[in-house]
mmCIF file of C-alpha atoms in Angstrom:
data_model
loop_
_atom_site.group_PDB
_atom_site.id
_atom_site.type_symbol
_atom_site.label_atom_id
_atom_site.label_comp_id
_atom_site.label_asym_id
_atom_site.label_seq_id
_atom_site.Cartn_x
_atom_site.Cartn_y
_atom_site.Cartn_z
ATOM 1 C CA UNK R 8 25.149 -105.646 52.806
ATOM 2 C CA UNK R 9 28.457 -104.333 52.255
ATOM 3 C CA UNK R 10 29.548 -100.806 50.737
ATOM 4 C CA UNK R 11 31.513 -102.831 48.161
ATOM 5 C CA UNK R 12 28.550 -105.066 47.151
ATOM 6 C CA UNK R 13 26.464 -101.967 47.153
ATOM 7 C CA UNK R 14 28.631 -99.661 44.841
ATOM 8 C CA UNK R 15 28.970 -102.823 42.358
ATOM 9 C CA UNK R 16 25.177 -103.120 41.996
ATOM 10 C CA UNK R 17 24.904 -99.078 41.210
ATOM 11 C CA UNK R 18 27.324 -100.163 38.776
ATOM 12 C CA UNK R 19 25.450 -102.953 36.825
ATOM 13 C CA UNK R 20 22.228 -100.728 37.030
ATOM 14 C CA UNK R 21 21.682 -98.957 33.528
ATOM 15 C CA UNK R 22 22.126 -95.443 33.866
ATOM 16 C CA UNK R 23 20.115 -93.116 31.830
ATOM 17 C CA UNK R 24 21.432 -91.522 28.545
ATOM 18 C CA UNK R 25 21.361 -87.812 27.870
ATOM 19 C CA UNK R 26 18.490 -88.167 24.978
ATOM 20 C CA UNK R 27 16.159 -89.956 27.563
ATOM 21 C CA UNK R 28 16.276 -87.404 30.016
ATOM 22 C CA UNK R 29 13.472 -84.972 29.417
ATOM 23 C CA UNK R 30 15.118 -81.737 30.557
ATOM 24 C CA UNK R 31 18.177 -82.650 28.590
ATOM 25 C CA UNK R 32 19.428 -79.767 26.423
ATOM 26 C CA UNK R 33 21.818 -79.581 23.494
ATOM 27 C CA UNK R 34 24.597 -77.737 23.959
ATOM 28 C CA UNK R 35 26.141 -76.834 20.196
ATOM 29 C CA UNK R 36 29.932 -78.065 20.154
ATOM 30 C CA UNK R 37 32.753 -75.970 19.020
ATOM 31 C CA UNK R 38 32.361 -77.574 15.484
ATOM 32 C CA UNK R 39 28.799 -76.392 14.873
ATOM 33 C CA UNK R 40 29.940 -72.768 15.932
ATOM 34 C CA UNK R 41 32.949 -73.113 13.441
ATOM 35 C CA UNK R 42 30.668 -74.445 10.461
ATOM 36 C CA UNK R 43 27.692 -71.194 11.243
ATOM 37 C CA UNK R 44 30.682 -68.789 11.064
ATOM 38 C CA UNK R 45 31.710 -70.119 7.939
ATOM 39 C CA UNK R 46 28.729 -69.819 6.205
ATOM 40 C CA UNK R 47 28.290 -66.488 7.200
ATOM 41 C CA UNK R 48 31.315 -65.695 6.330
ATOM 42 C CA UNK R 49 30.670 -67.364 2.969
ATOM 43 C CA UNK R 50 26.979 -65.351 2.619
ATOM 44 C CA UNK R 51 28.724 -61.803 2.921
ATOM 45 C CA UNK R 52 31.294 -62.567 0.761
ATOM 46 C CA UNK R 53 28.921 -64.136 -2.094
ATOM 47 C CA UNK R 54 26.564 -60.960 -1.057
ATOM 48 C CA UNK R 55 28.742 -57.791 -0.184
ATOM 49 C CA UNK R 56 28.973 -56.205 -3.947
ATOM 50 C CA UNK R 57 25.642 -56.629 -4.214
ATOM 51 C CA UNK R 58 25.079 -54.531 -0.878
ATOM 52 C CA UNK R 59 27.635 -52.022 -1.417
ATOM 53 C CA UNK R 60 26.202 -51.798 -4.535
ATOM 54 C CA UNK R 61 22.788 -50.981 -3.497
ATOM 55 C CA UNK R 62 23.931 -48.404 -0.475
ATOM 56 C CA UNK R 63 26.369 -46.578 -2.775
ATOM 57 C CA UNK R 64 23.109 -46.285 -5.597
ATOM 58 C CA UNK R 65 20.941 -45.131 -2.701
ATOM 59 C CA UNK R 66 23.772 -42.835 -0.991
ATOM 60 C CA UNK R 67 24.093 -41.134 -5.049
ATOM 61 C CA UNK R 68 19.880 -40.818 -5.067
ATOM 62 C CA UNK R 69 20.125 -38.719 -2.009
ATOM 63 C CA UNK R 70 22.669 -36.301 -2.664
ATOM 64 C CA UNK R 71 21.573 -35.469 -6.243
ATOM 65 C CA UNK R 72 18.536 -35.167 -4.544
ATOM 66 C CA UNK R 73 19.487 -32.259 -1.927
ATOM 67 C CA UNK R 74 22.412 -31.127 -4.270
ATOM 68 C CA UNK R 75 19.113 -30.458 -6.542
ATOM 69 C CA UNK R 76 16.906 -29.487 -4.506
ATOM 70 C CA UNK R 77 19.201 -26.586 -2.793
ATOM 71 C CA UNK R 78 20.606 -25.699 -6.575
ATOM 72 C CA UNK R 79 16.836 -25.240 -7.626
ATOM 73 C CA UNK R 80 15.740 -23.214 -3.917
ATOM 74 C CA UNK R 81 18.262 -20.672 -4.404
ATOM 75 C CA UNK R 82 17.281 -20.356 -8.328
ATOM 76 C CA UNK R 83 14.118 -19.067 -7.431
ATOM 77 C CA UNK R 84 15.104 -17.031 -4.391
ATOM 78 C CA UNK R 85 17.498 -15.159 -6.947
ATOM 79 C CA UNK R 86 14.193 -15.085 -9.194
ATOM 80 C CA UNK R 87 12.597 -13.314 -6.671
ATOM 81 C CA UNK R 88 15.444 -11.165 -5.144
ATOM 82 C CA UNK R 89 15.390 -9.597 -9.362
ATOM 83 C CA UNK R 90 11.743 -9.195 -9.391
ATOM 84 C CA UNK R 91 12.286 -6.527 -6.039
ATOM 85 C CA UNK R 92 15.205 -4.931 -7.779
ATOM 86 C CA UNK R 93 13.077 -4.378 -10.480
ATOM 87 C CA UNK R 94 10.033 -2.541 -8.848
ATOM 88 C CA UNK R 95 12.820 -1.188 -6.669
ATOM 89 C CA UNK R 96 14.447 0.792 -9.893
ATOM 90 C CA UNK R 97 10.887 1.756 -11.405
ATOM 91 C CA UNK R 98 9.554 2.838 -7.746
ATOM 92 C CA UNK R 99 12.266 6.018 -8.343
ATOM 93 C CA UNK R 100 10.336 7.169 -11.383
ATOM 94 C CA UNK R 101 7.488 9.466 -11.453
ATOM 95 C CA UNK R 102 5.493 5.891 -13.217
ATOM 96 C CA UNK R 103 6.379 3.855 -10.879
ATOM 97 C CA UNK R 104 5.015 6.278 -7.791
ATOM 98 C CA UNK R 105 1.194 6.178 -9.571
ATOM 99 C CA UNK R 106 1.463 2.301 -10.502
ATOM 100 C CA UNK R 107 3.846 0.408 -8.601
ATOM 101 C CA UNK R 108 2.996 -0.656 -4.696
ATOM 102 C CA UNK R 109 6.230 -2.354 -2.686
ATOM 103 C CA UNK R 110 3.923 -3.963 -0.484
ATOM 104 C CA UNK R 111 1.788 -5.491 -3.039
ATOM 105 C CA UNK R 112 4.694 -6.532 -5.268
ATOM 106 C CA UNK R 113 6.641 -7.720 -2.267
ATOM 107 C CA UNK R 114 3.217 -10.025 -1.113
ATOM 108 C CA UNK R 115 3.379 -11.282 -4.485
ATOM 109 C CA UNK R 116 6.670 -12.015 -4.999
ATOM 110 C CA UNK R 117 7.044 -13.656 -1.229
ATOM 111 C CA UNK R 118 4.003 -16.189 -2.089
ATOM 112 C CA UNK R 119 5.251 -17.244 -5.573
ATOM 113 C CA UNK R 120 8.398 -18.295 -4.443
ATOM 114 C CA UNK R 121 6.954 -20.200 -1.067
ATOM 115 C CA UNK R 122 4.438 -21.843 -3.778
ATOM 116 C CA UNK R 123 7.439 -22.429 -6.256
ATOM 117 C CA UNK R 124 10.102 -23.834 -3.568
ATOM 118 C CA UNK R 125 6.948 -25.935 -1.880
ATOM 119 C CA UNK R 126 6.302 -27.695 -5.508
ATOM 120 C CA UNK R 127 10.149 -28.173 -6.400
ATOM 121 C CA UNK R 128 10.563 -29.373 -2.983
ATOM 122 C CA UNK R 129 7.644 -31.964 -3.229
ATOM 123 C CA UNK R 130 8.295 -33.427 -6.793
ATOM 124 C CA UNK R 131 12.304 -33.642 -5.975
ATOM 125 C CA UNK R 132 12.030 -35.626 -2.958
ATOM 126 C CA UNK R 133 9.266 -37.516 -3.794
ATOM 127 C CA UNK R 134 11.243 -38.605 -6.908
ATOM 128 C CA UNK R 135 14.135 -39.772 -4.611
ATOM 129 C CA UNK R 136 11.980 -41.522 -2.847
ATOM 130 C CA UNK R 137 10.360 -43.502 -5.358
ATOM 131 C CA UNK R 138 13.762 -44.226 -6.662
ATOM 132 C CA UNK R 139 15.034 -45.637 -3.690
ATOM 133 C CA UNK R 140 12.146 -48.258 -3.047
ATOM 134 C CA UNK R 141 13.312 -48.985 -6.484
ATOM 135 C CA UNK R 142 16.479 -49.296 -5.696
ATOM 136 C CA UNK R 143 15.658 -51.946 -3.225
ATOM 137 C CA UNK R 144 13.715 -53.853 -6.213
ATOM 138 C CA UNK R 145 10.347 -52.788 -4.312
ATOM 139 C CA UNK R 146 7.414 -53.443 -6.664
ATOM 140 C CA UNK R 147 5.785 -50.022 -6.824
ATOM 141 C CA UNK R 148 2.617 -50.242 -8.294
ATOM 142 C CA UNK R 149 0.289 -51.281 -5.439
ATOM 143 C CA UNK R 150 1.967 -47.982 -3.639
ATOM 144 C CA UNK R 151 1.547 -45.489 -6.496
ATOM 145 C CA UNK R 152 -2.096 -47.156 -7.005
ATOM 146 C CA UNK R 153 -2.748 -46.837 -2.671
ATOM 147 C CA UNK R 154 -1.471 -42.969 -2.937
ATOM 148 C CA UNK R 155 -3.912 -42.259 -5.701
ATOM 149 C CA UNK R 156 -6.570 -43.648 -3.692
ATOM 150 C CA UNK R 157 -5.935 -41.794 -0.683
ATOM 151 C CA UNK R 158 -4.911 -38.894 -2.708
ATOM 152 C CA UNK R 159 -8.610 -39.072 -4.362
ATOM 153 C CA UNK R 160 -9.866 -39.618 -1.158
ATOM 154 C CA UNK R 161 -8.421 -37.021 0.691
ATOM 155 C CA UNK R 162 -9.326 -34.749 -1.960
ATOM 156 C CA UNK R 163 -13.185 -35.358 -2.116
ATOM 157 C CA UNK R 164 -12.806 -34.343 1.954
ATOM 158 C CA UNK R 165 -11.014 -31.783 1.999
ATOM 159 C CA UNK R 166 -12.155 -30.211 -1.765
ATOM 160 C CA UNK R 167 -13.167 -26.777 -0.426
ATOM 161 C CA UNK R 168 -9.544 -26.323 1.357
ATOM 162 C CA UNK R 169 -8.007 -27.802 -2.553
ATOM 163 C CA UNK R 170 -10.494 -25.338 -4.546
ATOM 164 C CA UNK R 171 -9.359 -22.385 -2.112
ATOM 165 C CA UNK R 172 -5.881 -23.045 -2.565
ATOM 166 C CA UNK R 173 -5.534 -23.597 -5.909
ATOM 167 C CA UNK R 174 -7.713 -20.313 -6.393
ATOM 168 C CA UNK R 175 -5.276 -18.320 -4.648
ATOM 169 C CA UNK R 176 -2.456 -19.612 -6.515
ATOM 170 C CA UNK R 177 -3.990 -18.512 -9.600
ATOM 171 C CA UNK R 178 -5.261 -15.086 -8.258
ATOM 172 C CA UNK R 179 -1.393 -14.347 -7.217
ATOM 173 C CA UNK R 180 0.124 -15.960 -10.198
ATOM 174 C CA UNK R 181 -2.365 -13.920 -12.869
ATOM 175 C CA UNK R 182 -2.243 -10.336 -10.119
ATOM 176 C CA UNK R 183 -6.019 -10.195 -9.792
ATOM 177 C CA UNK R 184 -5.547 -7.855 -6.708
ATOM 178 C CA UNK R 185 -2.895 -7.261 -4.282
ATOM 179 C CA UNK R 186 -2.711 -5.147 -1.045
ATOM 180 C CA UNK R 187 -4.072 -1.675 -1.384
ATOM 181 C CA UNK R 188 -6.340 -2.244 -3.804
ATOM 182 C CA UNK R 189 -10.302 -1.213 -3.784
ATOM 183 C CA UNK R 190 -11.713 -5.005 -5.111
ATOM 184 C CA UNK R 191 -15.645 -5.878 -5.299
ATOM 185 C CA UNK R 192 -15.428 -9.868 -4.482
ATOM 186 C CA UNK R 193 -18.990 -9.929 -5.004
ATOM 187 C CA UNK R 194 -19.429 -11.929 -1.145
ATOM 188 C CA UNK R 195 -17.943 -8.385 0.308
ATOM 189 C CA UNK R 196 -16.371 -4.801 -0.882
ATOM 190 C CA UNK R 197 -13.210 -3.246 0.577
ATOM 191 C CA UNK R 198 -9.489 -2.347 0.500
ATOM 192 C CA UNK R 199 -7.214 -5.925 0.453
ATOM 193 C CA UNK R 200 -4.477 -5.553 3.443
ATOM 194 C CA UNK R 201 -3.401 -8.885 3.144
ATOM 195 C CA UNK R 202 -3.408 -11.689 0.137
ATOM 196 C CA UNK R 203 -3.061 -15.621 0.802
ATOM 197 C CA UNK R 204 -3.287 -18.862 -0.535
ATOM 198 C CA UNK R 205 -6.405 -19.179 1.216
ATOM 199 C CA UNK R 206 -8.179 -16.490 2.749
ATOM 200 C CA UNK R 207 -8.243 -13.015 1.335
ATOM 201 C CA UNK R 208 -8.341 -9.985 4.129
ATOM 202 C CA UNK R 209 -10.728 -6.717 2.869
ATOM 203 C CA UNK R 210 -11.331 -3.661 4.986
ATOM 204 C CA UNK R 211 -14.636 -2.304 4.747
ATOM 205 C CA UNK R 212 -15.944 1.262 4.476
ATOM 206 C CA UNK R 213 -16.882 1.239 7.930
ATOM 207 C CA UNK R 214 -13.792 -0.692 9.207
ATOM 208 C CA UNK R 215 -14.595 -3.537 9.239
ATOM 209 C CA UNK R 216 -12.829 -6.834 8.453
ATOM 210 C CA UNK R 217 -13.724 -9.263 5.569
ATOM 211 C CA UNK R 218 -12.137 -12.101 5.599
ATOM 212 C CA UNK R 219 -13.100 -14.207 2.357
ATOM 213 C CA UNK R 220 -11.774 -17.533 0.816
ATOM 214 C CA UNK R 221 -10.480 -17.570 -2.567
ATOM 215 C CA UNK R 222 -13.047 -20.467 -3.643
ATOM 216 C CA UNK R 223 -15.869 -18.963 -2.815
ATOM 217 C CA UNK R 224 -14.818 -15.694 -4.795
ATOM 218 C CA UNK R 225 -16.582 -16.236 -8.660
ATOM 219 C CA UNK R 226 -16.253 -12.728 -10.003
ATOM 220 C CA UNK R 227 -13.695 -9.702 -9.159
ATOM 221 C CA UNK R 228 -13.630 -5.962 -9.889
ATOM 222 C CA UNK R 229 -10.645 -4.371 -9.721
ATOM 223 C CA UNK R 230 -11.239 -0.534 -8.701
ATOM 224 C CA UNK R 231 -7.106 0.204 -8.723
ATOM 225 C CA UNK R 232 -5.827 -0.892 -11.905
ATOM 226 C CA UNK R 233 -5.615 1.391 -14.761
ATOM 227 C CA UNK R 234 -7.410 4.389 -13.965
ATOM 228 C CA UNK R 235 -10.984 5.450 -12.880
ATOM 229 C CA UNK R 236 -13.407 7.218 -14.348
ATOM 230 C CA UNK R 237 -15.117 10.295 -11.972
ATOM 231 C CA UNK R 238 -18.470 11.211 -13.186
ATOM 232 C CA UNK R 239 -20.472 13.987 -12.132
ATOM 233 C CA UNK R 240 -24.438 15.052 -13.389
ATOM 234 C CA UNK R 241 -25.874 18.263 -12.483
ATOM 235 C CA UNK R 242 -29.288 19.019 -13.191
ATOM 236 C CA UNK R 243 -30.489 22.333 -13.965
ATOM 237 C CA UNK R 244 -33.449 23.889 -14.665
ATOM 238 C CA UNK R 245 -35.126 23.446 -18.526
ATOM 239 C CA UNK R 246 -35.212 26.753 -18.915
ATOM 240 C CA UNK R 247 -31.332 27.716 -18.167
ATOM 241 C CA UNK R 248 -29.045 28.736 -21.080
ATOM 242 C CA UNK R 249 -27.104 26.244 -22.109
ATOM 243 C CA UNK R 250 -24.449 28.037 -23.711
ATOM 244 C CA UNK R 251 -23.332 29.667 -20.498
ATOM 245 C CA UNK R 252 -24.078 26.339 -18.996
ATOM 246 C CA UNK R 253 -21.337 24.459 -20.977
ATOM 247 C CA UNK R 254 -18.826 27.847 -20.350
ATOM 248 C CA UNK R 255 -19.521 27.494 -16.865
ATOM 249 C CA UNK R 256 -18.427 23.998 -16.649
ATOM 250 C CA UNK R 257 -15.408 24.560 -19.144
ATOM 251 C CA UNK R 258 -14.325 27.509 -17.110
ATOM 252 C CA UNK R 259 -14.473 24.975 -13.624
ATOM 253 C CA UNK R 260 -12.955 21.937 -15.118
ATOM 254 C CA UNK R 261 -9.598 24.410 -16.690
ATOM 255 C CA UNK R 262 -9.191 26.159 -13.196
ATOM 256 C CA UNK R 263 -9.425 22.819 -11.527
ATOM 257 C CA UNK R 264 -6.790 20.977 -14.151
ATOM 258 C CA UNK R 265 -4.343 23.413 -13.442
ATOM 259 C CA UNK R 266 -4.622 23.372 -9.404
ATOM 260 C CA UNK R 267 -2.538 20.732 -7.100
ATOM 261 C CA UNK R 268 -3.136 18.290 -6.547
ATOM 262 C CA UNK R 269 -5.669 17.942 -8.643
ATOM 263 C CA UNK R 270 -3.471 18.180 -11.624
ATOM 264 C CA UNK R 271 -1.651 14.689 -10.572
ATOM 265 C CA UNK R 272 -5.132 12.872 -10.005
ATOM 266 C CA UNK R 273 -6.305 13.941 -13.140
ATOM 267 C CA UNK R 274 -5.154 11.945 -16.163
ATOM 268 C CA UNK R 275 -7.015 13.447 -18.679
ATOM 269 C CA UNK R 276 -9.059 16.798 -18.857
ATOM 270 C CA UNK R 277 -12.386 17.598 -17.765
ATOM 271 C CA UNK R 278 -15.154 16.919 -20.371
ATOM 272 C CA UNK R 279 -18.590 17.917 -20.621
ATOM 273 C CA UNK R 280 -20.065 15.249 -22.524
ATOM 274 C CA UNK R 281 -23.558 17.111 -23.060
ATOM 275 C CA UNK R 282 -27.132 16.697 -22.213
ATOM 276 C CA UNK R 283 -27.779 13.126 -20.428
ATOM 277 C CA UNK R 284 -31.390 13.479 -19.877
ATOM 278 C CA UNK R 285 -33.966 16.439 -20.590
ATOM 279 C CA UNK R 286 -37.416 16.489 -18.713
ATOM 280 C CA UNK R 287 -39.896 18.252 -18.937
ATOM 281 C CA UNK R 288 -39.008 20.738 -16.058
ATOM 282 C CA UNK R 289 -34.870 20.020 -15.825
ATOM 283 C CA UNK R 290 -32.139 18.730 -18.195
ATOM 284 C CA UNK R 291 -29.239 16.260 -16.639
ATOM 285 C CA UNK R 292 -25.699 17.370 -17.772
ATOM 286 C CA UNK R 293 -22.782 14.945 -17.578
ATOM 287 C CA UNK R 294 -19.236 15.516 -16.717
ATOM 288 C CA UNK R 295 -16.399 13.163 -16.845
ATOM 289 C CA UNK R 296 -12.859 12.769 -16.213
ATOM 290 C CA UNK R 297 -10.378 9.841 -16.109
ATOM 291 C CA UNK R 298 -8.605 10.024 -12.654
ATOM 292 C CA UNK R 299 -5.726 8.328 -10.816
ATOM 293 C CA UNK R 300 -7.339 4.722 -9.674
ATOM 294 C CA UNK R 301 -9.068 5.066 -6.203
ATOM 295 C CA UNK R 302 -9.090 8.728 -6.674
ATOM 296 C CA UNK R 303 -12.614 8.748 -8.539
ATOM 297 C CA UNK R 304 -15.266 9.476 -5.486
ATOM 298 C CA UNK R 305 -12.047 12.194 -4.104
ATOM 299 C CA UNK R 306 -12.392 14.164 -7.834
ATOM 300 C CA UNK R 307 -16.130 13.849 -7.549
ATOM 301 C CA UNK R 308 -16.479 15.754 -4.755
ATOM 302 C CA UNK R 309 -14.010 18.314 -5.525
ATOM 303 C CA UNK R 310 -15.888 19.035 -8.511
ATOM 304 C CA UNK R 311 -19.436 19.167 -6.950
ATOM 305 C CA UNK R 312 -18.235 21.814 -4.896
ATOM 306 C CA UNK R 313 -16.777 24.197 -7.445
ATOM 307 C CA UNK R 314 -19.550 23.729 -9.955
ATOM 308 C CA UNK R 315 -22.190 24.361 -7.195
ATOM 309 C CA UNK R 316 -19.661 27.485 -6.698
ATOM 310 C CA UNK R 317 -19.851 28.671 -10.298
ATOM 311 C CA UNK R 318 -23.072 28.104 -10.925
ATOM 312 C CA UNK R 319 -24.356 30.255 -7.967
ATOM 313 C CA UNK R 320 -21.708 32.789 -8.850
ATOM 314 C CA UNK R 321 -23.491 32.900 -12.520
ATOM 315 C CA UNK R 322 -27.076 32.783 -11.360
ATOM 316 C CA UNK R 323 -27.679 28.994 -12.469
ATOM 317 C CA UNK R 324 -30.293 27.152 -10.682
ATOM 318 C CA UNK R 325 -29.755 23.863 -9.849
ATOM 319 C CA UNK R 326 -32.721 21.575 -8.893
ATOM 320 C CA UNK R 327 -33.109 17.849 -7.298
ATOM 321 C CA UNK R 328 -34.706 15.459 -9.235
ATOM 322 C CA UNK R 329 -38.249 15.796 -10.320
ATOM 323 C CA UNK R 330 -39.314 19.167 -9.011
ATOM 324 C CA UNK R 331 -42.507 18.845 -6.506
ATOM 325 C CA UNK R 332 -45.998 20.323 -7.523
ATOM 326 C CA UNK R 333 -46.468 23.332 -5.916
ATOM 327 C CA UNK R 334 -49.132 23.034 -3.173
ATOM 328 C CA UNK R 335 -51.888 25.729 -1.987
ATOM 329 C CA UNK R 336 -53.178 26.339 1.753
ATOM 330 C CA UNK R 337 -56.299 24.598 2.339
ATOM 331 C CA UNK R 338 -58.905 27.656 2.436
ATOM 332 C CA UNK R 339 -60.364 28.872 5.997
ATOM 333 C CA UNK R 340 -63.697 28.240 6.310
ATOM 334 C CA UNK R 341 -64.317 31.523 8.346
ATOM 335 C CA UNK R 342 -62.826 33.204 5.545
ATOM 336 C CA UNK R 343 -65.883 33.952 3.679
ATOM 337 C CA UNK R 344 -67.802 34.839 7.121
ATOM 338 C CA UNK R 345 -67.885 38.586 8.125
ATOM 339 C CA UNK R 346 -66.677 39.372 11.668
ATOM 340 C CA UNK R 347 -69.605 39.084 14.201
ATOM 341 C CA UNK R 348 -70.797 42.779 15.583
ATOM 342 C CA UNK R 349 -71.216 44.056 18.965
ATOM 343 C CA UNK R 350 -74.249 44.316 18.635
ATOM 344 C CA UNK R 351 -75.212 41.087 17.199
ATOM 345 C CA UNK R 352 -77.067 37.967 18.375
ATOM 346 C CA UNK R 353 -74.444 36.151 20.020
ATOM 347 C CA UNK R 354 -76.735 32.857 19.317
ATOM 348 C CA UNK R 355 -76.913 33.081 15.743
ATOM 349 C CA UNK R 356 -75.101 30.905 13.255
ATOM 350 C CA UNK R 357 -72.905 33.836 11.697
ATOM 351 C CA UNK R 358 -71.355 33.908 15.333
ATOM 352 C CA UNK R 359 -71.070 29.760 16.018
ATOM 353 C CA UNK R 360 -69.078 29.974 13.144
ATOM 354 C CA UNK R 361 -66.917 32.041 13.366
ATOM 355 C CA UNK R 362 -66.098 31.372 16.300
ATOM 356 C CA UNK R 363 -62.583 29.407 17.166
ATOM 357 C CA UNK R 364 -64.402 26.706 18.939
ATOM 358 C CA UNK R 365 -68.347 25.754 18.661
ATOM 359 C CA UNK R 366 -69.469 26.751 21.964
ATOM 360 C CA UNK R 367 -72.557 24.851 23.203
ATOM 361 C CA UNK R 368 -76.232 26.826 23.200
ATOM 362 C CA UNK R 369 -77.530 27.308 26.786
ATOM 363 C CA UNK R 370 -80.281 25.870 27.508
ATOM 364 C CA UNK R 371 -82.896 28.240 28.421
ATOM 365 C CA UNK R 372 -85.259 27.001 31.472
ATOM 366 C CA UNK R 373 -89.310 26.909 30.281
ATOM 367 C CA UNK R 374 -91.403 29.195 32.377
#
């Protein structure tokens, strides 16, 4: 066959269109691309008040929001920069030396604010956030019902870490203790060198470390407020004068008032309140002073030692607690037993005895 006849019989054979050909793919003509454009075109101009709208509501939220939130942070730091200034002016005084303690008030002071910018902090941005969801027409109330769920949930877990910190708060807030002062906590007993939301730090008597959470803390007694009262009972004998007793005391407690220091750690005079007990054999006398808090058991033992002083300088017997029956040597057996002679038997009984230790008879061989 011919090329001729073979290129017109390719040309009266059907060729195949583009929609029958199975990897066949649609290319999108300049038209569709024009009539997409346009409609987005048409969408952001129908739409772009409402955006701006929304950005420029959410771009206000957020800098009321830090405008606040610094306005209210430097509020309180001012709060607490007056509160210094203050115990800073009284500290000059002669009061504030007994009462006031820098470190204490400066403890304070520091965790109120933390706690007060922490809980402006938290409500102010959380409210800005809420608002913003909002903002974005966000239905809130399966969130704010999720976040009390968790929120009750995470509390229930974690309810001894809540209890402590919210205990602390209130210790700070109300000045249960602070550092340097002599606190019974019930769990332990000691000097406080450091307050904090959560744990409170004691020093023992011997040194030792306490370290005790606030929740766990049900009662406190506060040895450093006020003042203390030192107490002192001396027992003499029944028989002892109390008249010059009583002037013996008044005589110690007037030299003693008038001495440093003990005139500063004394905050009212020396009184000797009377008889406390009377036995049969001694009478208790009691002697009490108000004192400069912590100072009590220092005044105590300052006054032991002059009345013991005074009262031997003045003859006065002081005794111990219940005096102790006076006890006889058991009687010597040999007592009663004359010495043994020379010339005595030295196998009698007079000589076995008396003799420091029984010596055995000899036996005496039969004949």
């Amino acid at each position: 066959m011919s090329l001729p006849a073979v290129l017109l019989a390719a040309d009266a054979s059907p060729s195949p269109t583009p929609s029958e050909s199975p990897t066949a793919v649609t290319v999108p003509s300049l038209q569709d691309a024009q009539e997409s454009a346009t409609n987005a075109a048409s969408w952001v101009e129908q739409n772009w008040s409402t955006w701006l709208a929304i950005g420029l509501r959410v771009l206000l939220i957020l800098v009321i929001a830090v405008v606040l939130r610094v306005v209210v942070q430097r509020a309180i730091t001012k709060l607490i920069d007056r509160m210094n200034r203050t115990v800073s002016s009284v500290d000059g005084t002669a009061l504030g030396g007994l009462l006031v303690n820098n470190e204490r008030r400066r403890q304070r002071s520091q965790a109120i604010g933390s706690v007060l910018r922490s809980v402006a902090s938290f409500v102010i941005l959380g409210t800005a956030a809420l608002m913003v969801l909002g903002t974005f027409e966000i239905n809130l109330a399966p969130l704010l019902a999720s976040a009390g769920v968790a929120g009750v949930a995470i509390g229930f877990g974690a309810r001894n870490l809540v209890t402590d910190f919210l205990s602390g708060v209130f210790m700070i807030l109300e000045d249960q203790y602070g550092v340097g002062d002599q606190i019974d906590a019930g769990v332990a007993t000691g000097e406080v060198i450091e307050v904090g939301l959560r744990v409170t730090k004691l020093r023992g008597a011997n040194g030792e470390i306490w370290y005790v959470r606030n929740g766990e803390v049900k009662r406190i007694g506060n040895l450093s407020q006020g003042w203390a009262t030192a107490g002192v009972d001396v027992t003499v004998k029944a028989s002892e004068d109390l008249d010059l007793v009583k002037a013996t005391l008044d005589e110690v407690a007037e030299k003693m008032s008038k001495e440093e220091p003990w005139n500063e750690l004394l905050w009212s005079p020396i009184e000797v309140l009377g008889l406390d007990s009377v036995l049969l054999d001694s009478m208790v006398v009691r002697v009490s002073a108000k004192t400069m808090p912590g100072k009590a058991l220092v005044v105590e033992r300052e006054l032991r030692w002059r009345v013991k002083r005074a009262f031997d300088a003045a003859d006065i017997r002081i005794v111990g607690g219940a005096t102790a029956p006076a006890t006889e040597d058991p009687a010597d057996p040999t007592a009663s037993v004359a010495a043994p002679s020379v010339f005595s038997n030295a196998d009698s009984p007079q000589v076995a005895a008396a003799a420091p230790l029984a010596q055995p008879r000899p036996v005496t061989p039969a004949k």
